[in-house]
Amino acid sequence: MSEKKYNVAVAGATGAVGNQMISCLEEMKFPVKSIKFLASQRSVGRMLRFQGDLIAVEELTEKSFKGMDIALFSAGGSTSEKFAPLAAAQGCVVIDNSSAWRMDPLVPLVVPEVNSSAIAQHTAKGIIANPNCSTIQMVVPLNPIHKRYGIKRIVVSTYQAVSGTGKKAIFELFDQTRALMNFLDHEKRVYPHQIAFNCLPHIDSFLENGYTKEEMKMVNETRKILEDDTIGVTATTVRVPVFYGHSESVNIETKEAVSAQEVRLLLEKTPGVKVVDDPAKNAYPLAIDAAGQDLTLVGRIRKDESIANGINMWIVADNIRKGAATNAVQIAQVLCQEYL
Ligand code: A2P
């Protein structure tokens, strides 16, 4: 990385992803000249730590971005819709974790291991979109398979952690679990049903086609990132009572024949991927192992015996890190190294 340093703002700094963005900037030794923490009026005055210093959270306003070079946003879709263009108009490049800009044809949607060259298009609107967490961890291992063997169709079912919904959902799982274990009444504030000891086949709102928005994000974002609209994708996204780490059962059909061993060897060489696949030793990816680190774990790689060219696998990653904050800071690193 060059010696140049940057003025960085984190919008949504008090949230689950925003907080992790701050830690990632520290851990990844991002060249920060100054840092600003932004959130809603509710959080004004809260102190957050960065590199040993305590910094007061400020209210996110139109004036927040004056003099800023980069803003990492994770404060919800409507906040991004309103403030990302205002930040960009002041010369600050926005890396946005919400779904607000992802499918805008003028906004690059980036997973650095897959399509970092798309970052060049940040000049169009001054905004770069960070993909959906479930999509990021799926395309990291599928990209090299697609490049080498061509993927025709993907069938994915997710098992998603509550942290993906934000900090209120983390407390909801904790509170419901504690209440139920103590035979007490419990409240539902975030999800429409009890999440403790349950699975909800419902993430984000339902659409007219019967899918949820989360499911259609996986369809559309996968095609945009892999730059191939011909890939068939069908998804079922499920919220499970896990705090950190999304798991995915992924079935792919390839154009060319490929064996499970060939996939294993290819993934062992893929940056950002760790193959954990030794069933004889009960070794396969687990959410509790993925949590707290940045690799995408892949295992249970096996032939789908029901079709000619099919492979099944189990993909797990920390949804707050690689699925959100780490990916955003990795984008910021490439942006600085190559464009700013
Ligand atoms: P706050 O803590 O002040 O509510 P999470 O996804 O974990 O729920 O976090 C959402 C983040 O987005 C928090 O930092 C939250 O700040 C911030 N946020 C939510 N709404 C707004 C808003 N209208 N303006 C600025 N920040 C917002």
PDB file of C-alpha atoms in Angstrom, residues 195-309:
ATOM      1  CA  ILE A 195     -36.235 -17.283  16.394  1.00  0.00           C
ATOM      2  CA  ALA A 196     -34.815 -19.176  19.410  1.00  0.00           C
ATOM      3  CA  PHE A 197     -34.936 -22.964  18.782  1.00  0.00           C
ATOM      4  CA  ASN A 198     -36.583 -22.319  15.397  1.00  0.00           C
ATOM      5  CA  CYS A 199     -35.881 -21.775  11.667  1.00  0.00           C
ATOM      6  CA  LEU A 200     -37.667 -19.065   9.677  1.00  0.00           C
ATOM      7  CA  PRO A 201     -37.864 -19.505   5.873  1.00  0.00           C
ATOM      8  CA  HIS A 202     -38.279 -15.771   5.523  1.00  0.00           C
ATOM      9  CA  ILE A 203     -35.539 -13.152   5.107  1.00  0.00           C
ATOM     10  CA  ASP A 204     -36.482  -9.630   4.000  1.00  0.00           C
ATOM     11  CA  SER A 205     -39.939  -9.079   2.491  1.00  0.00           C
ATOM     12  CA  PHE A 206     -41.943 -11.346   0.187  1.00  0.00           C
ATOM     13  CA  LEU A 207     -42.276 -10.481  -3.492  1.00  0.00           C
ATOM     14  CA  GLU A 208     -45.053 -11.214  -5.983  1.00  0.00           C
ATOM     15  CA  ASN A 209     -43.149 -14.175  -7.455  1.00  0.00           C
ATOM     16  CA  GLY A 210     -43.250 -15.982  -4.088  1.00  0.00           C
ATOM     17  CA  TYR A 211     -39.531 -15.480  -3.398  1.00  0.00           C
ATOM     18  CA  THR A 212     -38.213 -13.116  -0.734  1.00  0.00           C
ATOM     19  CA  LYS A 213     -36.105 -10.065  -1.561  1.00  0.00           C
ATOM     20  CA  GLU A 214     -33.105 -11.812   0.012  1.00  0.00           C
ATOM     21  CA  GLU A 215     -33.569 -14.764  -2.346  1.00  0.00           C
ATOM     22  CA  MET A 216     -33.778 -12.508  -5.394  1.00  0.00           C
ATOM     23  CA  LYS A 217     -30.679 -10.611  -4.212  1.00  0.00           C
ATOM     24  CA  MET A 218     -28.796 -13.905  -4.424  1.00  0.00           C
ATOM     25  CA  VAL A 219     -30.093 -14.481  -7.966  1.00  0.00           C
ATOM     26  CA  ASN A 220     -29.433 -11.015  -9.371  1.00  0.00           C
ATOM     27  CA  GLU A 221     -26.232 -10.172  -7.521  1.00  0.00           C
ATOM     28  CA  THR A 222     -24.595 -13.503  -8.406  1.00  0.00           C
ATOM     29  CA  ARG A 223     -25.201 -12.846 -12.098  1.00  0.00           C
ATOM     30  CA  LYS A 224     -23.918  -9.272 -11.852  1.00  0.00           C
ATOM     31  CA  ILE A 225     -20.716 -10.185  -9.978  1.00  0.00           C
ATOM     32  CA  LEU A 226     -19.927 -13.215 -12.181  1.00  0.00           C
ATOM     33  CA  GLU A 227     -20.844 -11.079 -15.214  1.00  0.00           C
ATOM     34  CA  ASP A 228     -23.049 -13.792 -16.679  1.00  0.00           C
ATOM     35  CA  ASP A 229     -26.821 -13.372 -16.959  1.00  0.00           C
ATOM     36  CA  THR A 230     -27.241 -16.886 -18.333  1.00  0.00           C
ATOM     37  CA  ILE A 231     -26.581 -18.613 -14.985  1.00  0.00           C
ATOM     38  CA  GLY A 232     -29.788 -20.027 -13.520  1.00  0.00           C
ATOM     39  CA  VAL A 233     -29.995 -19.364  -9.774  1.00  0.00           C
ATOM     40  CA  THR A 234     -32.717 -20.409  -7.343  1.00  0.00           C
ATOM     41  CA  ALA A 235     -32.452 -19.690  -3.628  1.00  0.00           C
ATOM     42  CA  THR A 236     -34.265 -20.459  -0.386  1.00  0.00           C
ATOM     43  CA  THR A 237     -33.004 -18.244   2.429  1.00  0.00           C
ATOM     44  CA  VAL A 238     -33.595 -19.286   6.027  1.00  0.00           C
ATOM     45  CA  ARG A 239     -32.872 -17.502   9.326  1.00  0.00           C
ATOM     46  CA  VAL A 240     -31.545 -19.876  11.989  1.00  0.00           C
ATOM     47  CA  PRO A 241     -30.758 -19.388  15.695  1.00  0.00           C
ATOM     48  CA  VAL A 242     -27.013 -18.833  15.185  1.00  0.00           C
ATOM     49  CA  PHE A 243     -25.338 -15.581  16.240  1.00  0.00           C
ATOM     50  CA  TYR A 244     -22.480 -15.321  13.713  1.00  0.00           C
ATOM     51  CA  GLY A 245     -21.737 -17.211  10.482  1.00  0.00           C
ATOM     52  CA  HIS A 246     -23.953 -18.027   7.519  1.00  0.00           C
ATOM     53  CA  SER A 247     -23.988 -21.614   6.194  1.00  0.00           C
ATOM     54  CA  GLU A 248     -25.117 -22.586   2.701  1.00  0.00           C
ATOM     55  CA  SER A 249     -25.985 -25.822   0.967  1.00  0.00           C
ATOM     56  CA  VAL A 250     -25.006 -25.190  -2.656  1.00  0.00           C
ATOM     57  CA  ASN A 251     -25.732 -27.447  -5.627  1.00  0.00           C
ATOM     58  CA  ILE A 252     -24.255 -26.547  -9.003  1.00  0.00           C
ATOM     59  CA  GLU A 253     -24.678 -27.947 -12.488  1.00  0.00           C
ATOM     60  CA  THR A 254     -21.689 -27.300 -14.735  1.00  0.00           C
ATOM     61  CA  LYS A 255     -21.409 -27.159 -18.530  1.00  0.00           C
ATOM     62  CA  GLU A 256     -18.257 -29.312 -18.560  1.00  0.00           C
ATOM     63  CA  ALA A 257     -17.835 -32.471 -16.520  1.00  0.00           C
ATOM     64  CA  VAL A 258     -16.002 -31.960 -13.219  1.00  0.00           C
ATOM     65  CA  SER A 259     -15.210 -34.342 -10.376  1.00  0.00           C
ATOM     66  CA  ALA A 260     -15.429 -33.558  -6.676  1.00  0.00           C
ATOM     67  CA  GLN A 261     -11.651 -33.990  -6.445  1.00  0.00           C
ATOM     68  CA  GLU A 262     -11.057 -31.457  -9.241  1.00  0.00           C
ATOM     69  CA  VAL A 263     -13.279 -28.939  -7.406  1.00  0.00           C
ATOM     70  CA  ARG A 264     -11.397 -29.625  -4.163  1.00  0.00           C
ATOM     71  CA  LEU A 265      -8.004 -29.035  -5.833  1.00  0.00           C
ATOM     72  CA  LEU A 266      -9.215 -25.867  -7.559  1.00  0.00           C
ATOM     73  CA  LEU A 267     -10.624 -24.444  -4.305  1.00  0.00           C
ATOM     74  CA  GLU A 268      -7.444 -25.279  -2.388  1.00  0.00           C
ATOM     75  CA  LYS A 269      -5.663 -22.773  -4.682  1.00  0.00           C
ATOM     76  CA  THR A 270      -8.391 -20.115  -4.501  1.00  0.00           C
ATOM     77  CA  PRO A 271      -7.559 -16.927  -2.541  1.00  0.00           C
ATOM     78  CA  GLY A 272      -9.935 -16.345   0.366  1.00  0.00           C
ATOM     79  CA  VAL A 273     -11.086 -19.988   0.456  1.00  0.00           C
ATOM     80  CA  LYS A 274     -10.180 -22.746   2.917  1.00  0.00           C
ATOM     81  CA  VAL A 275     -11.206 -26.295   2.080  1.00  0.00           C
ATOM     82  CA  VAL A 276     -12.354 -28.151   5.220  1.00  0.00           C
ATOM     83  CA  ASP A 277     -13.394 -31.509   3.865  1.00  0.00           C
ATOM     84  CA  ASP A 278     -12.396 -34.630   5.755  1.00  0.00           C
ATOM     85  CA  PRO A 279     -15.648 -36.393   6.686  1.00  0.00           C
ATOM     86  CA  ALA A 280     -13.799 -39.362   8.179  1.00  0.00           C
ATOM     87  CA  LYS A 281     -12.523 -36.984  10.865  1.00  0.00           C
ATOM     88  CA  ASN A 282     -15.859 -35.121  11.159  1.00  0.00           C
ATOM     89  CA  ALA A 283     -14.135 -32.154   9.495  1.00  0.00           C
ATOM     90  CA  TYR A 284     -16.486 -29.858   7.591  1.00  0.00           C
ATOM     91  CA  PRO A 285     -17.198 -26.118   7.726  1.00  0.00           C
ATOM     92  CA  LEU A 286     -18.975 -24.881  10.858  1.00  0.00           C
ATOM     93  CA  ALA A 287     -20.380 -21.450  11.661  1.00  0.00           C
ATOM     94  CA  ILE A 288     -18.581 -21.418  15.014  1.00  0.00           C
ATOM     95  CA  ASP A 289     -15.251 -21.952  13.221  1.00  0.00           C
ATOM     96  CA  ALA A 290     -15.916 -19.382  10.486  1.00  0.00           C
ATOM     97  CA  ALA A 291     -16.949 -16.714  13.022  1.00  0.00           C
ATOM     98  CA  GLY A 292     -14.192 -14.248  13.800  1.00  0.00           C
ATOM     99  CA  GLN A 293     -12.091 -14.844  10.683  1.00  0.00           C
ATOM    100  CA  ASP A 294     -12.131 -13.839   7.030  1.00  0.00           C
ATOM    101  CA  LEU A 295     -11.864 -17.084   5.077  1.00  0.00           C
ATOM    102  CA  THR A 296     -14.778 -18.742   3.298  1.00  0.00           C
ATOM    103  CA  LEU A 297     -14.839 -22.386   4.378  1.00  0.00           C
ATOM    104  CA  VAL A 298     -15.926 -25.043   1.868  1.00  0.00           C
ATOM    105  CA  GLY A 299     -16.527 -28.732   2.510  1.00  0.00           C
ATOM    106  CA  ARG A 300     -18.869 -31.689   1.949  1.00  0.00           C
ATOM    107  CA  ILE A 301     -17.744 -31.449  -1.703  1.00  0.00           C
ATOM    108  CA  ARG A 302     -19.337 -34.382  -3.512  1.00  0.00           C
ATOM    109  CA  LYS A 303     -20.855 -35.414  -6.785  1.00  0.00           C
ATOM    110  CA  ASP A 304     -24.586 -34.870  -7.241  1.00  0.00           C
ATOM    111  CA  GLU A 305     -25.486 -38.353  -8.391  1.00  0.00           C
ATOM    112  CA  SER A 306     -28.895 -37.269  -9.700  1.00  0.00           C
ATOM    113  CA  ILE A 307     -27.524 -35.417 -12.769  1.00  0.00           C
ATOM    114  CA  ALA A 308     -24.611 -35.707 -15.230  1.00  0.00           C
ATOM    115  CA  ASN A 309     -22.507 -32.678 -14.187  1.00  0.00           C
TER     116      ASN A 309
END
